[in-house]
CSV table of C-alpha atoms in Angstrom, one decimal:
chain,number,residue,atom,x,y,z
A,1,MET,CA,138.2,-33.9,-77.7
A,2,PRO,CA,136.8,-30.7,-76.0
A,3,PRO,CA,133.4,-31.2,-74.2
A,4,THR,CA,130.4,-30.1,-76.2
A,5,THR,CA,128.1,-27.3,-74.9
A,6,SER,CA,125.4,-29.8,-74.0
A,7,THR,CA,127.8,-31.7,-71.6
A,8,THR,CA,128.9,-28.6,-70.0
A,9,SER,CA,125.3,-27.4,-69.5
A,10,THR,CA,124.4,-30.7,-68.0
A,11,ALA,CA,127.3,-30.6,-65.5
A,12,SER,CA,126.4,-27.0,-64.5
A,13,THR,CA,122.8,-27.9,-64.0
A,14,GLN,CA,123.8,-30.9,-61.8
A,15,GLY,CA,126.1,-28.7,-59.7
A,16,HIS,CA,123.2,-26.2,-59.3
A,17,HIS,CA,120.9,-28.9,-58.2
A,18,ARG,CA,123.4,-30.2,-55.5
A,19,ARG,CA,123.9,-26.7,-54.1
A,20,VAL,CA,120.1,-26.2,-53.9
A,21,ILE,CA,119.7,-29.8,-52.1
A,22,ALA,CA,122.6,-28.8,-49.8
A,23,VAL,CA,120.9,-25.5,-48.8
A,24,VAL,CA,117.5,-27.2,-48.3
A,25,VAL,CA,119.0,-29.9,-46.0
A,26,LEU,CA,121.5,-27.6,-44.2
A,27,ALA,CA,118.8,-25.0,-43.2
A,28,PRO,CA,116.6,-27.3,-40.9
A,29,VAL,CA,119.8,-28.8,-39.5
A,30,LEU,CA,121.0,-25.5,-38.5
A,31,VAL,CA,117.6,-24.3,-37.1
A,32,ALA,CA,117.5,-27.6,-35.1
A,33,LEU,CA,120.9,-27.0,-33.7
A,34,ALA,CA,120.0,-23.4,-32.8
A,35,LEU,CA,116.9,-24.4,-31.0
A,36,TRP,CA,118.7,-27.1,-29.1
A,37,ALA,CA,121.5,-24.7,-28.1
A,38,PHE,CA,119.2,-21.8,-27.0
A,39,ALA,CA,115.7,-23.3,-26.1
A,40,TRP,CA,116.7,-26.5,-24.4
A,41,PRO,CA,119.0,-25.0,-21.6
A,42,ALA,CA,116.3,-22.4,-21.0
A,43,ALA,CA,113.5,-24.9,-20.7
A,44,ARG,CA,115.5,-26.8,-18.2
A,45,ILE,CA,116.5,-24.1,-15.7
A,46,ALA,CA,116.6,-25.4,-12.2
A,47,PRO,CA,119.1,-25.4,-9.3
A,48,ARG,CA,121.8,-28.1,-9.6
A,49,ASP,CA,124.2,-28.3,-6.7
A,50,LEU,CA,123.7,-24.5,-6.2
A,51,PRO,CA,126.1,-23.3,-3.4
A,52,LEU,CA,124.0,-22.2,-0.4
A,53,GLY,CA,125.1,-21.3,3.1
A,54,VAL,CA,123.5,-22.1,6.3
A,55,ALA,CA,124.4,-20.2,9.5
A,56,GLY,CA,123.2,-20.2,13.0
A,57,PRO,CA,123.3,-22.5,16.3
A,58,ALA,CA,124.5,-25.9,15.5
A,59,ALA,CA,121.2,-27.8,16.2
A,60,ALA,CA,119.1,-25.4,14.2
A,61,VAL,CA,121.6,-25.5,11.3
A,62,THR,CA,121.4,-29.3,11.1
A,63,GLN,CA,117.7,-29.1,11.0
A,64,ALA,CA,117.7,-26.5,8.2
A,65,GLU,CA,120.3,-28.4,6.3
A,66,ARG,CA,118.1,-31.6,6.5
A,67,GLN,CA,115.1,-29.5,5.3
A,68,LEU,CA,117.0,-28.1,2.4
A,69,SER,CA,118.5,-31.5,1.5
A,70,ALA,CA,114.9,-32.6,0.8
A,71,HIS,CA,115.4,-30.9,-2.6
A,72,GLU,CA,117.5,-33.7,-3.9
A,73,GLY,CA,120.4,-32.5,-5.9
A,74,ALA,CA,119.3,-28.7,-5.8
A,75,PHE,CA,121.7,-27.4,-3.2
A,76,GLU,CA,125.2,-27.7,-2.1
A,77,ILE,CA,125.2,-26.8,1.5
A,78,HIS,CA,128.0,-24.8,3.2
A,79,ARG,CA,127.9,-24.3,7.0
A,80,TYR,CA,129.0,-21.1,8.7
A,81,ALA,CA,129.2,-20.1,12.3
A,82,ASP,CA,127.2,-16.8,12.1
A,83,GLU,CA,125.6,-14.3,9.7
A,84,ALA,CA,128.8,-12.3,9.3
A,85,ALA,CA,130.7,-15.4,8.0
A,86,ALA,CA,127.8,-16.0,5.7
A,87,ARG,CA,127.8,-12.4,4.3
A,88,GLU,CA,131.5,-12.7,3.8
A,89,ALA,CA,131.1,-16.0,1.7
A,90,ILE,CA,128.4,-14.3,-0.5
A,91,GLU,CA,130.7,-11.3,-1.1
A,92,ASP,CA,133.6,-13.8,-2.0
A,93,ARG,CA,131.1,-15.5,-4.5
A,94,THR,CA,131.6,-18.8,-2.5
A,95,VAL,CA,127.7,-19.2,-2.2
A,96,TYR,CA,124.9,-17.5,-4.0
A,97,GLY,CA,123.0,-17.0,-0.8
A,98,ALA,CA,122.7,-18.2,2.9
A,99,VAL,CA,119.9,-19.1,5.4
A,100,VAL,CA,120.4,-17.7,8.7
A,101,VAL,CA,118.6,-19.3,11.5
A,102,THR,CA,117.4,-16.8,14.1
A,103,PRO,CA,115.0,-16.9,17.1
A,104,ARG,CA,112.5,-15.0,15.1
A,105,GLY,CA,112.6,-17.3,12.1
A,106,PRO,CA,114.7,-17.9,9.1
A,107,LYS,CA,116.6,-14.9,7.5
A,108,LEU,CA,117.7,-15.2,3.9
A,109,LEU,CA,120.7,-13.5,2.5
A,110,THR,CA,120.8,-13.2,-1.3
A,111,ALA,CA,122.9,-11.6,-4.0
A,112,SER,CA,120.9,-10.4,-6.8
A,113,ALA,CA,124.1,-9.0,-8.5
A,114,ALA,CA,125.2,-12.7,-8.9
A,115,SER,CA,121.9,-13.7,-10.5
A,116,PRO,CA,118.5,-12.2,-10.0
A,117,VAL,CA,117.0,-15.5,-11.1
A,118,VAL,CA,118.9,-17.5,-8.3
A,119,ALA,CA,117.8,-14.8,-5.7
A,120,GLN,CA,114.2,-15.4,-6.7
A,121,ILE,CA,114.5,-19.1,-6.6
A,122,LEU,CA,116.1,-19.0,-3.1
A,123,GLN,CA,113.4,-16.8,-1.8
A,124,GLN,CA,110.6,-19.1,-3.1
A,125,ALA,CA,112.4,-22.2,-1.8
A,126,VAL,CA,113.0,-20.8,1.8
A,127,THR,CA,109.5,-19.4,1.9
A,128,GLU,CA,107.9,-22.7,1.0
A,129,GLN,CA,110.1,-24.4,3.6
A,130,ALA,CA,109.2,-22.0,6.3
A,131,ALA,CA,105.5,-22.4,5.5
A,132,ARG,CA,105.7,-26.2,5.9
A,133,THR,CA,107.5,-26.0,9.2
A,134,GLY,CA,106.0,-22.8,10.7
A,135,GLY,CA,102.6,-22.7,9.2
A,136,SER,CA,101.2,-20.4,6.4
A,137,GLY,CA,101.8,-17.3,8.6
A,138,ALA,CA,105.6,-17.8,8.9
A,139,GLN,CA,107.6,-14.8,7.5
A,140,VAL,CA,111.0,-14.9,5.9
A,141,SER,CA,113.2,-11.8,6.2
A,142,THR,CA,115.2,-11.3,3.0
A,143,VAL,CA,118.4,-9.1,2.7
A,144,ASP,CA,120.1,-8.5,-0.6
A,145,VAL,CA,123.8,-8.4,0.5
A,146,VAL,CA,125.1,-7.6,-3.0
A,147,PRO,CA,122.2,-6.0,-5.0
A,148,ALA,CA,122.2,-5.6,-8.8
A,149,ALA,CA,122.5,-2.3,-10.4
A,150,ALA,CA,119.5,0.0,-9.7
A,151,ASN,CA,119.0,0.5,-13.5
A,152,ASP,CA,119.1,-3.1,-14.1
A,153,PRO,CA,117.4,-4.9,-11.2
A,154,ARG,CA,116.5,-8.0,-13.1
A,155,GLY,CA,119.9,-8.3,-14.8
A,156,ALA,CA,118.2,-8.2,-18.4
A,157,ALA,CA,120.7,-5.6,-19.7
A,158,PHE,CA,123.7,-7.4,-18.2
A,159,GLY,CA,122.6,-10.7,-19.9
A,160,ALA,CA,121.9,-9.0,-23.2
A,161,SER,CA,125.5,-7.6,-23.3
A,162,VAL,CA,126.9,-11.1,-23.8
A,163,LEU,CA,125.8,-11.5,-27.4
A,164,PRO,CA,127.1,-8.2,-28.7
A,165,LEU,CA,130.4,-8.9,-27.2
A,166,ALA,CA,130.5,-12.3,-28.9
A,167,LEU,CA,129.4,-10.9,-32.3
A,168,ALA,CA,132.0,-8.0,-32.0
A,169,GLY,CA,134.7,-10.7,-31.5
A,170,VAL,CA,133.5,-12.8,-34.4
A,171,ALA,CA,133.3,-9.8,-36.7
A,172,ALA,CA,136.8,-8.6,-35.8
A,173,GLY,CA,138.3,-12.0,-36.4
A,174,ALA,CA,136.4,-12.5,-39.7
A,175,VAL,CA,137.4,-9.0,-41.0
A,176,VAL,CA,141.1,-9.5,-40.1
A,177,THR,CA,140.9,-12.7,-42.1
A,178,LEU,CA,139.1,-11.5,-45.1
A,179,LEU,CA,141.3,-8.5,-45.4
A,180,GLY,CA,144.3,-10.7,-45.8
A,181,LEU,CA,146.1,-9.6,-42.7
A,182,ARG,CA,148.8,-12.2,-41.5
A,183,GLY,CA,151.1,-12.7,-38.7
A,184,VAL,CA,152.1,-9.8,-36.4
A,185,ARG,CA,149.9,-7.3,-38.3
A,186,ALA,CA,146.8,-9.5,-37.8
A,187,ALA,CA,147.6,-10.1,-34.1
A,188,GLY,CA,148.2,-6.3,-33.6
A,189,ALA,CA,144.8,-5.5,-35.3
A,190,LEU,CA,143.0,-8.0,-33.0
A,191,VAL,CA,144.4,-6.6,-29.9
A,192,ALA,CA,143.7,-3.0,-30.9
A,193,ALA,CA,140.1,-3.9,-31.9
A,194,ALA,CA,139.4,-5.6,-28.6
A,195,ALA,CA,140.8,-2.7,-26.6
A,196,LEU,CA,138.4,-0.3,-28.5
A,197,VAL,CA,135.5,-2.7,-28.0
A,198,GLY,CA,136.3,-2.8,-24.2
A,199,ILE,CA,136.4,0.9,-24.0
A,200,THR,CA,133.3,1.5,-26.0
A,201,ALA,CA,131.3,-1.2,-24.2
A,202,ALA,CA,132.3,0.1,-20.8
A,203,ALA,CA,131.3,3.7,-21.8
A,204,VAL,CA,127.8,2.4,-23.0
A,205,ALA,CA,127.1,-0.1,-20.1
A,206,HIS,CA,128.7,1.9,-17.2
A,207,SER,CA,128.7,5.5,-18.2
A,208,TRP,CA,125.5,5.7,-20.1
A,209,LEU,CA,123.2,3.0,-19.1
A,210,GLY,CA,124.4,2.6,-15.6
A,211,VAL,CA,124.1,-1.2,-15.5
A,212,LEU,CA,127.7,-1.8,-14.3
A,213,THR,CA,128.8,-0.3,-10.9
A,214,GLY,CA,132.4,-1.4,-10.6
A,215,ASP,CA,135.7,0.1,-11.4
A,216,TRP,CA,135.5,1.5,-15.0
A,217,TRP,CA,138.8,0.5,-16.2
A,218,ALA,CA,138.5,-3.0,-14.7
A,219,GLU,CA,135.2,-3.5,-16.5
A,220,ALA,CA,136.7,-2.2,-19.8
A,221,GLY,CA,139.5,-4.7,-19.4
A,222,ALA,CA,137.1,-7.5,-18.8
A,223,LEU,CA,135.0,-6.5,-21.8
A,224,GLY,CA,138.1,-6.1,-24.0
A,225,LEU,CA,139.6,-9.4,-23.0
A,226,THR,CA,136.3,-11.3,-23.8
A,227,ALA,CA,136.2,-9.7,-27.3
A,228,LEU,CA,139.9,-10.6,-27.8
A,229,ALA,CA,139.3,-14.3,-26.9
A,230,ALA,CA,136.4,-14.4,-29.3
A,231,SER,CA,138.2,-12.8,-32.1
A,232,GLY,CA,141.4,-14.7,-31.5
A,233,ALA,CA,139.5,-18.0,-31.6
A,234,VAL,CA,137.9,-17.0,-35.0
A,235,ALA,CA,141.0,-15.6,-36.5
A,236,GLY,CA,143.2,-18.5,-35.3
A,237,LEU,CA,140.9,-21.2,-36.7
A,238,ALA,CA,140.8,-19.3,-40.1
A,239,ALA,CA,144.6,-19.0,-40.1
A,240,LEU,CA,145.0,-22.8,-39.6
A,241,LEU,CA,141.8,-24.1,-41.6
A,242,GLY,CA,141.3,-21.3,-44.0
A,243,THR,CA,137.8,-19.7,-44.5
A,244,PRO,CA,136.0,-22.8,-43.0
A,245,GLY,CA,137.7,-21.7,-39.8
A,246,ILE,CA,135.6,-18.6,-39.6
A,247,GLY,CA,132.4,-20.6,-39.6
A,248,LEU,CA,133.5,-23.0,-37.1
A,249,GLY,CA,134.9,-20.3,-34.8
A,250,SER,CA,131.5,-18.4,-35.1
A,251,LEU,CA,129.4,-21.5,-34.3
A,252,THR,CA,131.5,-22.2,-31.2
A,253,VAL,CA,131.5,-18.6,-29.9
A,254,VAL,CA,127.9,-17.6,-30.9
A,255,LEU,CA,125.8,-20.7,-31.2
A,256,LEU,CA,127.3,-22.6,-28.2
A,257,GLY,CA,129.1,-19.9,-26.1
A,258,ASN,CA,126.2,-17.5,-25.9
A,259,PRO,CA,123.3,-19.8,-24.7
A,260,PHE,CA,125.6,-21.9,-22.6
A,261,SER,CA,127.1,-18.8,-20.8
A,262,GLY,CA,124.4,-18.6,-18.1
A,263,ALA,CA,124.5,-14.9,-18.2
A,264,THR,CA,120.8,-14.4,-18.0
A,265,SER,CA,120.4,-17.1,-15.2
A,266,ALA,CA,123.5,-18.7,-13.6
A,267,PRO,CA,125.8,-21.7,-14.7
A,268,ARG,CA,124.5,-23.8,-11.9
A,269,LEU,CA,121.0,-23.5,-13.1
A,270,LEU,CA,121.7,-25.0,-16.6
A,271,PRO,CA,121.5,-28.7,-17.3
A,272,ASP,CA,124.7,-30.8,-17.0
A,273,PRO,CA,127.2,-30.4,-18.7
A,274,VAL,CA,126.0,-27.2,-20.4
A,275,GLY,CA,126.8,-24.9,-17.5
A,276,THR,CA,130.3,-26.2,-17.2
A,277,ILE,CA,131.0,-26.1,-21.0
A,278,GLY,CA,129.8,-22.6,-21.0
A,279,GLN,CA,132.3,-21.4,-18.5
A,280,TRP,CA,135.0,-22.8,-20.7
A,281,LEU,CA,133.9,-20.6,-23.6
A,282,PRO,CA,134.6,-16.9,-24.0
A,283,PRO,CA,131.0,-15.7,-23.5
A,284,GLY,CA,130.5,-17.6,-20.3
A,285,ALA,CA,133.9,-16.8,-18.9
A,286,GLY,CA,133.5,-13.1,-19.9
A,287,ALA,CA,130.1,-12.9,-18.1
A,288,SER,CA,131.5,-14.3,-15.0
A,289,LEU,CA,134.6,-12.1,-15.1
A,290,LEU,CA,132.4,-9.1,-15.6
A,291,ARG,CA,130.2,-10.0,-12.7
A,292,SER,CA,133.2,-10.2,-10.4
A,293,VAL,CA,134.9,-6.9,-11.3
A,294,SER,CA,131.7,-4.9,-11.5
A,295,PHE,CA,129.8,-6.1,-8.4
A,296,PHE,CA,132.2,-8.2,-6.2
A,297,ASP,CA,135.3,-6.1,-6.2
A,298,GLY,CA,137.1,-8.8,-8.2
A,299,ALA,CA,136.2,-11.8,-6.1
A,300,ALA,CA,136.5,-15.1,-7.9
A,301,ALA,CA,137.8,-13.3,-11.0
A,302,LEU,CA,141.0,-15.4,-11.4
A,303,GLY,CA,139.4,-18.5,-13.0
A,304,PRO,CA,137.4,-16.8,-15.8
A,305,ALA,CA,140.3,-14.4,-16.4
A,306,LEU,CA,142.6,-17.3,-16.9
A,307,THR,CA,140.2,-19.0,-19.3
A,308,LEU,CA,139.9,-15.9,-21.4
A,309,THR,CA,143.7,-15.3,-21.4
A,310,TRP,CA,144.2,-18.9,-22.6
A,311,TRP,CA,141.7,-18.4,-25.5
A,312,ALA,CA,143.3,-15.2,-26.5
A,313,ALA,CA,146.8,-16.5,-26.3
A,314,LEU,CA,146.0,-19.7,-28.2
A,315,GLY,CA,144.1,-17.7,-30.8
A,316,LEU,CA,146.9,-15.2,-31.4
A,317,GLY,CA,149.4,-18.0,-31.4
A,318,ALA,CA,147.5,-19.8,-34.0
A,319,VAL,CA,147.3,-16.7,-36.1
A,320,LEU,CA,151.2,-16.4,-36.0
A,321,LEU,CA,151.6,-20.1,-36.6
A,322,GLY,CA,149.2,-20.1,-39.6
A,323,SER,CA,151.0,-17.2,-41.2
A,324,SER,CA,154.4,-19.0,-40.7
A,325,LEU,CA,153.1,-22.2,-42.2
A,326,LYS,CA,151.6,-20.3,-45.2
A,327,ARG,CA,154.9,-18.4,-45.8
A,328,ARG,CA,156.9,-21.7,-45.7
A,329,LYS,CA,154.4,-23.3,-48.1
A,330,GLU,CA,154.7,-20.4,-50.6
A,331,ASP,CA,158.5,-20.4,-50.3
A,332,GLY,CA,158.4,-24.1,-51.1
A,333,ASN,CA,156.2,-23.7,-54.1
A,334,SER,CA,158.4,-21.0,-55.7
A,335,GLU,CA,161.1,-22.4,-57.9
A,336,PRO,CA,164.4,-20.7,-58.4
A,337,ALA,CA,165.2,-19.2,-61.7
A,338,PRO,CA,167.3,-21.5,-64.1
A,339,ALA,CA,171.0,-20.5,-64.0
A,340,VAL,CA,172.3,-19.1,-67.3
A,341,ALA,CA,175.2,-21.0,-68.5
A,342,GLU,CA,178.3,-18.9,-68.9
A,343,ARG,CA,180.2,-19.2,-72.1
A,344,GLU,CA,184.0,-19.1,-72.1
A,345,PRO,CA,185.2,-16.4,-74.5
A,346,ALA,CA,186.7,-17.7,-77.7
A,347,LEU,CA,190.4,-17.2,-78.1
A,348,ALA,CA,191.3,-15.0,-81.0
A,349,ASN,CA,193.7,-16.6,-83.5
């Protein structure tokens, strides 16, 4: 017996109420998750095993190391024979800065290109330490070995570039999926879109704004690879999981990857294990790679480059695999047309 109009209306009303309840419950959950991801790491910024060099005479270095170790868990001390070795370690991105002990007092070497926030924290910590040991009149000489771009001394523009890259990657992956592109066509579209994103971003950040100062094509490559890693993750998850994969990929790249990237501060300033997780995700790895190619002549670029390459390769591989699985499923569901029985011709009498 077909359902009555009253029964259909009741079922429709119940479904509507369930959707309303789902939205009401989901909204505060998403807000709480976003606040946790963005606000909690920012509220807990502090040096955690921050690589810091100490150079000078052995006895003086031992004393300086003991004084810096008073900040429990803040610094990871690396010893160097002289100032030249400490400078080289900063340029290689082995340490964020170095304290050089001289007869005239401590000399602080920083690299604001690696992180203006870290440079400021080091200057404050070393100045306070010098004041305790040498009196309030003690002076600390500070040298910025690898300065940030003149047009972006606080690194604000650099940090702000991470979110647009993540959004561009998510948008490309979602559009490719929603347009119904599959297999090689989808992979080709993702690669082409990432290349255009890299070129456009380098033109804006380097040529127009002047916040990047390295090799133009290396920066474009780093920006494009970051976009490809993000778009590949979204499109790959969508190819395997369907439309929900777009949401899962977007949450991973934007909601976790952006605040965990450490682009506005430094990975070693974020709470554990946020800083480490951030470097495994496309935005964090992309920010580290861009710093290396833009300010440090490619030093320490291998790790983040490999991370982005793995994301891109796995994402594109998932796109191809999802297309193949879907094709097999479609072929399996299609039934062959029934064969028409052939009749033997009747023999004429």
